[in-house]
PDB file of C-alpha atoms in Angstrom:
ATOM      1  CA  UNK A   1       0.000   0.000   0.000  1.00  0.00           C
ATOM      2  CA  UNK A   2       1.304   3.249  -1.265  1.00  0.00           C
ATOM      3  CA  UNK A   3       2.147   5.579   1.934  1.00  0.00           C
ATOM      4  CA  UNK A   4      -0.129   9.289   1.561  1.00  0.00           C
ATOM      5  CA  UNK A   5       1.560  11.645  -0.488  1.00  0.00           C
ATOM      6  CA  UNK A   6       3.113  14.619   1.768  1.00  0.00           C
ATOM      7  CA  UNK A   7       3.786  18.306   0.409  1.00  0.00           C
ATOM      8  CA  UNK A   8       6.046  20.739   0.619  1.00  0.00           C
ATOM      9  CA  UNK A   9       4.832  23.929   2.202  1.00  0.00           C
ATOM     10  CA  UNK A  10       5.757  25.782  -0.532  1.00  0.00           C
ATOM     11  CA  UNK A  11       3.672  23.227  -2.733  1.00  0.00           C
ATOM     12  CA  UNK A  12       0.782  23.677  -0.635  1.00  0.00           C
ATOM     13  CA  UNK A  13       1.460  27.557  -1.070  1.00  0.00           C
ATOM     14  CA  UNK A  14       1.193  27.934  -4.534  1.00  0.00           C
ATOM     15  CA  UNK A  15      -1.601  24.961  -5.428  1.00  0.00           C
ATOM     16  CA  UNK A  16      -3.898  27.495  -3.037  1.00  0.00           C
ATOM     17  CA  UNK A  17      -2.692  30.599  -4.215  1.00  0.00           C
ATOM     18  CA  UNK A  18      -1.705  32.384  -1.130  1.00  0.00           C
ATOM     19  CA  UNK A  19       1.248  34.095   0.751  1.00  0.00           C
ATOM     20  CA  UNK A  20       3.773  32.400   3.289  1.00  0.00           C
ATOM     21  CA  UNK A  21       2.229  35.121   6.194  1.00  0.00           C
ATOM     22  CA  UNK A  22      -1.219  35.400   5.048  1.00  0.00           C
ATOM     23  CA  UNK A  23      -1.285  31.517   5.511  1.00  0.00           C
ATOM     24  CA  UNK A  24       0.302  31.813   9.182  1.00  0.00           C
ATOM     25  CA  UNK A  25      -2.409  34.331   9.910  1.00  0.00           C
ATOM     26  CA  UNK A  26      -4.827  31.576   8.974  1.00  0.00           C
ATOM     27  CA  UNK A  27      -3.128  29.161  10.851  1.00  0.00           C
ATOM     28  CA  UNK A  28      -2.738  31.060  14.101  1.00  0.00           C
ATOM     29  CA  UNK A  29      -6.735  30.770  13.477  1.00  0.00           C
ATOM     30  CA  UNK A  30      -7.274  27.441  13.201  1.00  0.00           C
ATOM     31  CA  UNK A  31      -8.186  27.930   9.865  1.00  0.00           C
ATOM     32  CA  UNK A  32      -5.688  26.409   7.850  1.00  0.00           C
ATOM     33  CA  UNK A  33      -4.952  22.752   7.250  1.00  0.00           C
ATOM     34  CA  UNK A  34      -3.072  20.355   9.273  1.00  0.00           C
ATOM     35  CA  UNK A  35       0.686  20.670   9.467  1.00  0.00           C
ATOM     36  CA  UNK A  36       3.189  18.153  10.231  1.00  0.00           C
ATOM     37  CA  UNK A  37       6.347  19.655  11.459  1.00  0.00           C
ATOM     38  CA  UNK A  38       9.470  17.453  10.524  1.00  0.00           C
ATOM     39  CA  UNK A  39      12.819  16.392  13.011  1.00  0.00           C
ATOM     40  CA  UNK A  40      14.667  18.880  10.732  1.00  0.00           C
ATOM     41  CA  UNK A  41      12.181  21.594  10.986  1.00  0.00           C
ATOM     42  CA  UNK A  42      10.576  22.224   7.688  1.00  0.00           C
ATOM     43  CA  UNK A  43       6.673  21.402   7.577  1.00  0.00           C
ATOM     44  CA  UNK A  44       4.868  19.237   5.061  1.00  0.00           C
ATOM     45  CA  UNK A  45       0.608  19.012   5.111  1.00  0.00           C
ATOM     46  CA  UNK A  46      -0.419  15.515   3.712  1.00  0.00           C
ATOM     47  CA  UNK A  47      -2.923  15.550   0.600  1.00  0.00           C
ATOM     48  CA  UNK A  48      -6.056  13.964   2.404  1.00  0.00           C
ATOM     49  CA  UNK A  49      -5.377  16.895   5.035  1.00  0.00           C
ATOM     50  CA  UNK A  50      -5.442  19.578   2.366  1.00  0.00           C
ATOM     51  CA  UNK A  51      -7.755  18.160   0.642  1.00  0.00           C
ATOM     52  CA  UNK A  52     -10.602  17.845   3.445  1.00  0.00           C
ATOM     53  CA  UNK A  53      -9.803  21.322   3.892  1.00  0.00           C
ATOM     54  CA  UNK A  54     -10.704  22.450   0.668  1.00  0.00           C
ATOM     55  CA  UNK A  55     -13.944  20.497   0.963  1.00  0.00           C
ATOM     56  CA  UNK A  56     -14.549  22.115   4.271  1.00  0.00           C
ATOM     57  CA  UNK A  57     -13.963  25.821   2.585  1.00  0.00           C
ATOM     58  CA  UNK A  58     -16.418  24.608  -0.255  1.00  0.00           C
ATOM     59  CA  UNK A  59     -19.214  23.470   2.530  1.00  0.00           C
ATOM     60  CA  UNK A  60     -18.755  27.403   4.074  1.00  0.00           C
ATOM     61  CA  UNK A  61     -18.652  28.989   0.679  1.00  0.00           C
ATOM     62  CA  UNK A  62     -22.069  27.577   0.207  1.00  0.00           C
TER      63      UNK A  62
END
C-alpha cells in the first residue's frame, strides 16, 4: 500500500494561491490545514489533510 503523499509547504502555497504570512495568519486561526512539522524543521501538510480542507472551505462557501 502506497504511503499518503506529503507536500512541501511551498507546494501547498502555490496549489492554493496564497502568501507564506497570510497563511500563518490563517493558521494562528485554526483555519488552515493540518501541518506536520518534521525532526529537521521544515513542515509538510499531507494531501487527504489539504484536501478535506478544501472540501470544508467549499461546505462554508455555500
Amino acid at each position: 500500500m502506497a504511503r499518503p503523499k506529503k507536500l512541501k509547504l511551498a507546494e501547498v502555497l502555490e496549489e492554493i494561491d496564497m502568501s507564506r504570512a497570510a497563511f500563518y495568519r490563517m493558521r494562528a486561526r485554526g483555519q488552515a490545514p493540518r501541518i506536520h512539522k518534521l525532526p529537521n524543521g521544515e513542515l509538510r501538510v499531507s494531501r487527504a489533510d489539504l484536501d478535506a480542507w478544501w472540501e470544508r472551505c467549499e461546505e462554508h462557501a455555500a
